[in-house]
Amino acid sequence: MSISVQVQTADFSVADEYQQLSRHSHCGAVVTFCGLVRELSNGNLHSMTLEHYPGMTEQALQAIAEQAQQRWQLGAVRIIHRIGTLTPNEQIVFVGVASAHRAAAFAAAQFVMDYLKNRAPFWKKEHSNHGEHWVQAKATDQQALQRWE
């Protein structure tokens, strides 16, 4: 199994990441997810700054990918999470999973995102017309995690 974890400021190409995942000839399914900076409901978001804890973040992402592998037979897992200042509609996160079968690929991709949202040490600060504020954890994210425990 191949695991690739990256935390970076640079953008990424979903097409390139898909190509890397689809090279595993024993895999019949590739599932990808790309998260974007979402506009606030009032339409006033200028940017979002993402911070992380270097070293610890990569270890947490690696552990999440390894947990997914323990639950499902996967050919590959790729996780990319950007840091720095991003503007609306820019890519934040990529999760890709290759597996022999689609059910495992879908489940593993969702598992990785649910754990990443709740367990990876990232912090987000929104910058809007109304000032700056740190984004708090959402109850819906924590509820999504509970189904895997």
JSON list of C-alpha atoms in Angstrom, two decimals, residues 13-146:
[
{"chain": "A", "resi": 13, "resn": "SER", "atom": "CA", "xyz": [-3.65, 19.49, -9.49]},
{"chain": "A", "resi": 14, "resn": "VAL", "atom": "CA", "xyz": [-6.56, 17.13, -8.91]},
{"chain": "A", "resi": 15, "resn": "ALA", "atom": "CA", "xyz": [-5.90, 15.61, -12.34]},
{"chain": "A", "resi": 16, "resn": "ASP", "atom": "CA", "xyz": [-2.26, 14.89, -11.48]},
{"chain": "A", "resi": 17, "resn": "GLU", "atom": "CA", "xyz": [-3.23, 13.38, -8.13]},
{"chain": "A", "resi": 18, "resn": "TYR", "atom": "CA", "xyz": [-5.85, 11.19, -9.81]},
{"chain": "A", "resi": 19, "resn": "GLN", "atom": "CA", "xyz": [-3.24, 9.99, -12.30]},
{"chain": "A", "resi": 20, "resn": "GLN", "atom": "CA", "xyz": [-0.95, 8.95, -9.44]},
{"chain": "A", "resi": 21, "resn": "LEU", "atom": "CA", "xyz": [-3.76, 7.02, -7.76]},
{"chain": "A", "resi": 22, "resn": "SER", "atom": "CA", "xyz": [-4.94, 5.31, -10.94]},
{"chain": "A", "resi": 23, "resn": "ARG", "atom": "CA", "xyz": [-1.49, 3.81, -11.60]},
{"chain": "A", "resi": 24, "resn": "HIS", "atom": "CA", "xyz": [-2.19, 0.99, -9.16]},
{"chain": "A", "resi": 25, "resn": "SER", "atom": "CA", "xyz": [-3.21, -1.72, -11.64]},
{"chain": "A", "resi": 26, "resn": "HIS", "atom": "CA", "xyz": [-4.81, -3.96, -9.01]},
{"chain": "A", "resi": 27, "resn": "CYS", "atom": "CA", "xyz": [-7.22, -1.17, -8.06]},
{"chain": "A", "resi": 28, "resn": "GLY", "atom": "CA", "xyz": [-10.59, -0.91, -9.77]},
{"chain": "A", "resi": 29, "resn": "ALA", "atom": "CA", "xyz": [-11.79, 2.22, -7.99]},
{"chain": "A", "resi": 30, "resn": "VAL", "atom": "CA", "xyz": [-10.41, 5.67, -7.28]},
{"chain": "A", "resi": 31, "resn": "VAL", "atom": "CA", "xyz": [-12.37, 8.10, -5.12]},
{"chain": "A", "resi": 32, "resn": "THR", "atom": "CA", "xyz": [-11.21, 11.69, -4.69]},
{"chain": "A", "resi": 33, "resn": "PHE", "atom": "CA", "xyz": [-12.40, 14.63, -2.63]},
{"chain": "A", "resi": 34, "resn": "CYS", "atom": "CA", "xyz": [-11.28, 18.23, -2.99]},
{"chain": "A", "resi": 35, "resn": "GLY", "atom": "CA", "xyz": [-12.30, 20.78, -0.36]},
{"chain": "A", "resi": 36, "resn": "LEU", "atom": "CA", "xyz": [-12.45, 24.49, -1.25]},
{"chain": "A", "resi": 37, "resn": "VAL", "atom": "CA", "xyz": [-12.50, 27.75, 0.68]},
{"chain": "A", "resi": 38, "resn": "ARG", "atom": "CA", "xyz": [-16.21, 28.42, 0.99]},
{"chain": "A", "resi": 39, "resn": "GLU", "atom": "CA", "xyz": [-17.73, 31.90, 0.99]},
{"chain": "A", "resi": 40, "resn": "LEU", "atom": "CA", "xyz": [-19.43, 32.94, 4.21]},
{"chain": "A", "resi": 41, "resn": "SER", "atom": "CA", "xyz": [-23.24, 32.98, 4.20]},
{"chain": "A", "resi": 42, "resn": "ASN", "atom": "CA", "xyz": [-23.15, 36.80, 4.23]},
{"chain": "A", "resi": 43, "resn": "GLY", "atom": "CA", "xyz": [-20.71, 36.92, 1.31]},
{"chain": "A", "resi": 44, "resn": "ASN", "atom": "CA", "xyz": [-18.01, 38.93, 3.09]},
{"chain": "A", "resi": 45, "resn": "LEU", "atom": "CA", "xyz": [-15.06, 36.52, 3.25]},
{"chain": "A", "resi": 46, "resn": "HIS", "atom": "CA", "xyz": [-11.80, 38.04, 2.01]},
{"chain": "A", "resi": 47, "resn": "SER", "atom": "CA", "xyz": [-9.51, 35.13, 2.88]},
{"chain": "A", "resi": 48, "resn": "MET", "atom": "CA", "xyz": [-8.80, 32.29, 5.26]},
{"chain": "A", "resi": 49, "resn": "THR", "atom": "CA", "xyz": [-5.47, 31.62, 6.95]},
{"chain": "A", "resi": 50, "resn": "LEU", "atom": "CA", "xyz": [-4.67, 28.00, 7.73]},
{"chain": "A", "resi": 51, "resn": "GLU", "atom": "CA", "xyz": [-2.03, 27.16, 10.31]},
{"chain": "A", "resi": 52, "resn": "HIS", "atom": "CA", "xyz": [-0.71, 23.83, 11.52]},
{"chain": "A", "resi": 53, "resn": "TYR", "atom": "CA", "xyz": [1.70, 22.23, 13.95]},
{"chain": "A", "resi": 54, "resn": "PRO", "atom": "CA", "xyz": [4.66, 21.12, 11.78]},
{"chain": "A", "resi": 55, "resn": "GLY", "atom": "CA", "xyz": [5.70, 17.53, 12.30]},
{"chain": "A", "resi": 56, "resn": "MET", "atom": "CA", "xyz": [2.70, 16.69, 14.44]},
{"chain": "A", "resi": 57, "resn": "THR", "atom": "CA", "xyz": [0.31, 17.42, 11.57]},
{"chain": "A", "resi": 58, "resn": "GLU", "atom": "CA", "xyz": [2.05, 15.10, 9.14]},
{"chain": "A", "resi": 59, "resn": "GLN", "atom": "CA", "xyz": [2.16, 12.37, 11.79]},
{"chain": "A", "resi": 60, "resn": "ALA", "atom": "CA", "xyz": [-1.57, 12.76, 12.43]},
{"chain": "A", "resi": 61, "resn": "LEU", "atom": "CA", "xyz": [-2.38, 12.54, 8.72]},
{"chain": "A", "resi": 62, "resn": "GLN", "atom": "CA", "xyz": [-0.14, 9.49, 8.34]},
{"chain": "A", "resi": 63, "resn": "ALA", "atom": "CA", "xyz": [-1.88, 7.81, 11.28]},
{"chain": "A", "resi": 64, "resn": "ILE", "atom": "CA", "xyz": [-5.31, 8.53, 9.75]},
{"chain": "A", "resi": 65, "resn": "ALA", "atom": "CA", "xyz": [-4.25, 6.99, 6.43]},
{"chain": "A", "resi": 66, "resn": "GLU", "atom": "CA", "xyz": [-2.86, 3.95, 8.25]},
{"chain": "A", "resi": 67, "resn": "GLN", "atom": "CA", "xyz": [-6.13, 3.55, 10.18]},
{"chain": "A", "resi": 68, "resn": "ALA", "atom": "CA", "xyz": [-8.03, 3.60, 6.88]},
{"chain": "A", "resi": 69, "resn": "GLN", "atom": "CA", "xyz": [-5.73, 0.89, 5.53]},
{"chain": "A", "resi": 70, "resn": "GLN", "atom": "CA", "xyz": [-6.40, -1.25, 8.60]},
{"chain": "A", "resi": 71, "resn": "ARG", "atom": "CA", "xyz": [-10.17, -1.02, 8.01]},
{"chain": "A", "resi": 72, "resn": "TRP", "atom": "CA", "xyz": [-10.21, -1.50, 4.23]},
{"chain": "A", "resi": 73, "resn": "GLN", "atom": "CA", "xyz": [-7.87, -3.09, 1.72]},
{"chain": "A", "resi": 74, "resn": "LEU", "atom": "CA", "xyz": [-6.49, -0.04, -0.06]},
{"chain": "A", "resi": 75, "resn": "GLY", "atom": "CA", "xyz": [-3.92, 0.30, -2.81]},
{"chain": "A", "resi": 76, "resn": "ALA", "atom": "CA", "xyz": [-3.12, 3.93, -2.10]},
{"chain": "A", "resi": 77, "resn": "VAL", "atom": "CA", "xyz": [-4.08, 6.93, 0.01]},
{"chain": "A", "resi": 78, "resn": "ARG", "atom": "CA", "xyz": [-3.03, 10.49, -0.87]},
{"chain": "A", "resi": 79, "resn": "ILE", "atom": "CA", "xyz": [-3.67, 13.42, 1.46]},
{"chain": "A", "resi": 80, "resn": "ILE", "atom": "CA", "xyz": [-2.68, 16.99, 0.65]},
{"chain": "A", "resi": 81, "resn": "HIS", "atom": "CA", "xyz": [-3.58, 19.86, 2.95]},
{"chain": "A", "resi": 82, "resn": "ARG", "atom": "CA", "xyz": [-2.65, 23.44, 2.18]},
{"chain": "A", "resi": 83, "resn": "ILE", "atom": "CA", "xyz": [-1.60, 26.06, 4.70]},
{"chain": "A", "resi": 84, "resn": "GLY", "atom": "CA", "xyz": [-1.17, 29.81, 4.43]},
{"chain": "A", "resi": 85, "resn": "THR", "atom": "CA", "xyz": [-3.64, 32.42, 3.25]},
{"chain": "A", "resi": 86, "resn": "LEU", "atom": "CA", "xyz": [-6.25, 31.29, 0.73]},
{"chain": "A", "resi": 87, "resn": "THR", "atom": "CA", "xyz": [-9.14, 33.10, -0.92]},
{"chain": "A", "resi": 88, "resn": "PRO", "atom": "CA", "xyz": [-12.69, 31.89, -1.72]},
{"chain": "A", "resi": 89, "resn": "ASN", "atom": "CA", "xyz": [-12.83, 28.95, -4.17]},
{"chain": "A", "resi": 90, "resn": "GLU", "atom": "CA", "xyz": [-9.15, 28.04, -3.71]},
{"chain": "A", "resi": 91, "resn": "GLN", "atom": "CA", "xyz": [-8.39, 24.39, -2.98]},
{"chain": "A", "resi": 92, "resn": "ILE", "atom": "CA", "xyz": [-7.64, 23.52, 0.64]},
{"chain": "A", "resi": 93, "resn": "VAL", "atom": "CA", "xyz": [-7.53, 19.75, 0.88]},
{"chain": "A", "resi": 94, "resn": "PHE", "atom": "CA", "xyz": [-7.29, 16.70, -1.36]},
{"chain": "A", "resi": 95, "resn": "VAL", "atom": "CA", "xyz": [-8.06, 13.16, -0.28]},
{"chain": "A", "resi": 96, "resn": "GLY", "atom": "CA", "xyz": [-7.71, 10.33, -2.75]},
{"chain": "A", "resi": 97, "resn": "VAL", "atom": "CA", "xyz": [-8.13, 6.61, -2.20]},
{"chain": "A", "resi": 98, "resn": "ALA", "atom": "CA", "xyz": [-7.51, 3.72, -4.59]},
{"chain": "A", "resi": 99, "resn": "SER", "atom": "CA", "xyz": [-8.94, 0.29, -3.85]},
{"chain": "A", "resi": 100, "resn": "ALA", "atom": "CA", "xyz": [-9.91, -2.89, -5.63]},
{"chain": "A", "resi": 101, "resn": "HIS", "atom": "CA", "xyz": [-13.60, -2.11, -5.05]},
{"chain": "A", "resi": 102, "resn": "ARG", "atom": "CA", "xyz": [-15.68, 1.09, -4.97]},
{"chain": "A", "resi": 103, "resn": "ALA", "atom": "CA", "xyz": [-17.35, 0.49, -1.59]},
{"chain": "A", "resi": 104, "resn": "ALA", "atom": "CA", "xyz": [-13.99, 0.42, 0.19]},
{"chain": "A", "resi": 105, "resn": "ALA", "atom": "CA", "xyz": [-12.73, 3.46, -1.73]},
{"chain": "A", "resi": 106, "resn": "PHE", "atom": "CA", "xyz": [-15.83, 5.55, -0.92]},
{"chain": "A", "resi": 107, "resn": "ALA", "atom": "CA", "xyz": [-15.87, 4.53, 2.74]},
{"chain": "A", "resi": 108, "resn": "ALA", "atom": "CA", "xyz": [-12.14, 5.07, 3.23]},
{"chain": "A", "resi": 109, "resn": "ALA", "atom": "CA", "xyz": [-12.21, 8.53, 1.61]},
{"chain": "A", "resi": 110, "resn": "GLN", "atom": "CA", "xyz": [-15.07, 9.61, 3.85]},
{"chain": "A", "resi": 111, "resn": "PHE", "atom": "CA", "xyz": [-13.35, 8.12, 6.91]},
{"chain": "A", "resi": 112, "resn": "VAL", "atom": "CA", "xyz": [-10.13, 10.01, 6.12]},
{"chain": "A", "resi": 113, "resn": "MET", "atom": "CA", "xyz": [-11.98, 13.34, 5.72]},
{"chain": "A", "resi": 114, "resn": "ASP", "atom": "CA", "xyz": [-14.03, 12.85, 8.88]},
{"chain": "A", "resi": 115, "resn": "TYR", "atom": "CA", "xyz": [-10.92, 12.06, 10.92]},
{"chain": "A", "resi": 116, "resn": "LEU", "atom": "CA", "xyz": [-8.90, 14.84, 9.29]},
{"chain": "A", "resi": 117, "resn": "LYS", "atom": "CA", "xyz": [-11.58, 17.43, 10.16]},
{"chain": "A", "resi": 118, "resn": "ASN", "atom": "CA", "xyz": [-11.61, 16.34, 13.79]},
{"chain": "A", "resi": 119, "resn": "ARG", "atom": "CA", "xyz": [-8.14, 15.04, 14.63]},
{"chain": "A", "resi": 120, "resn": "ALA", "atom": "CA", "xyz": [-5.54, 16.79, 12.48]},
{"chain": "A", "resi": 121, "resn": "PRO", "atom": "CA", "xyz": [-3.93, 19.85, 14.14]},
{"chain": "A", "resi": 122, "resn": "PHE", "atom": "CA", "xyz": [-5.00, 22.62, 11.74]},
{"chain": "A", "resi": 123, "resn": "TRP", "atom": "CA", "xyz": [-6.39, 26.00, 12.70]},
{"chain": "A", "resi": 124, "resn": "LYS", "atom": "CA", "xyz": [-8.40, 28.28, 10.43]},
{"chain": "A", "resi": 125, "resn": "LYS", "atom": "CA", "xyz": [-8.87, 32.01, 10.77]},
{"chain": "A", "resi": 126, "resn": "GLU", "atom": "CA", "xyz": [-11.44, 33.78, 8.59]},
{"chain": "A", "resi": 127, "resn": "HIS", "atom": "CA", "xyz": [-10.84, 37.35, 7.46]},
{"chain": "A", "resi": 128, "resn": "SER", "atom": "CA", "xyz": [-14.02, 39.20, 6.49]},
{"chain": "A", "resi": 129, "resn": "ASN", "atom": "CA", "xyz": [-15.60, 42.65, 6.39]},
{"chain": "A", "resi": 130, "resn": "HIS", "atom": "CA", "xyz": [-16.51, 42.04, 10.05]},
{"chain": "A", "resi": 131, "resn": "GLY", "atom": "CA", "xyz": [-12.95, 41.36, 11.20]},
{"chain": "A", "resi": 132, "resn": "GLU", "atom": "CA", "xyz": [-11.07, 38.16, 11.95]},
{"chain": "A", "resi": 133, "resn": "HIS", "atom": "CA", "xyz": [-12.11, 35.11, 13.91]},
{"chain": "A", "resi": 134, "resn": "TRP", "atom": "CA", "xyz": [-10.87, 31.56, 14.47]},
{"chain": "A", "resi": 135, "resn": "VAL", "atom": "CA", "xyz": [-13.16, 28.88, 13.08]},
{"chain": "A", "resi": 136, "resn": "GLN", "atom": "CA", "xyz": [-14.57, 26.66, 15.81]},
{"chain": "A", "resi": 137, "resn": "ALA", "atom": "CA", "xyz": [-15.12, 22.92, 15.53]},
{"chain": "A", "resi": 138, "resn": "LYS", "atom": "CA", "xyz": [-18.59, 22.02, 14.29]},
{"chain": "A", "resi": 139, "resn": "ALA", "atom": "CA", "xyz": [-20.90, 19.59, 16.06]},
{"chain": "A", "resi": 140, "resn": "THR", "atom": "CA", "xyz": [-21.78, 18.07, 12.67]},
{"chain": "A", "resi": 141, "resn": "ASP", "atom": "CA", "xyz": [-18.11, 17.21, 12.06]},
{"chain": "A", "resi": 142, "resn": "GLN", "atom": "CA", "xyz": [-17.90, 15.52, 15.44]},
{"chain": "A", "resi": 143, "resn": "GLN", "atom": "CA", "xyz": [-21.15, 13.62, 14.78]},
{"chain": "A", "resi": 144, "resn": "ALA", "atom": "CA", "xyz": [-19.74, 12.38, 11.46]},
{"chain": "A", "resi": 145, "resn": "LEU", "atom": "CA", "xyz": [-16.71, 11.01, 13.31]},
{"chain": "A", "resi": 146, "resn": "GLN", "atom": "CA", "xyz": [-18.86, 9.06, 15.76]}
]
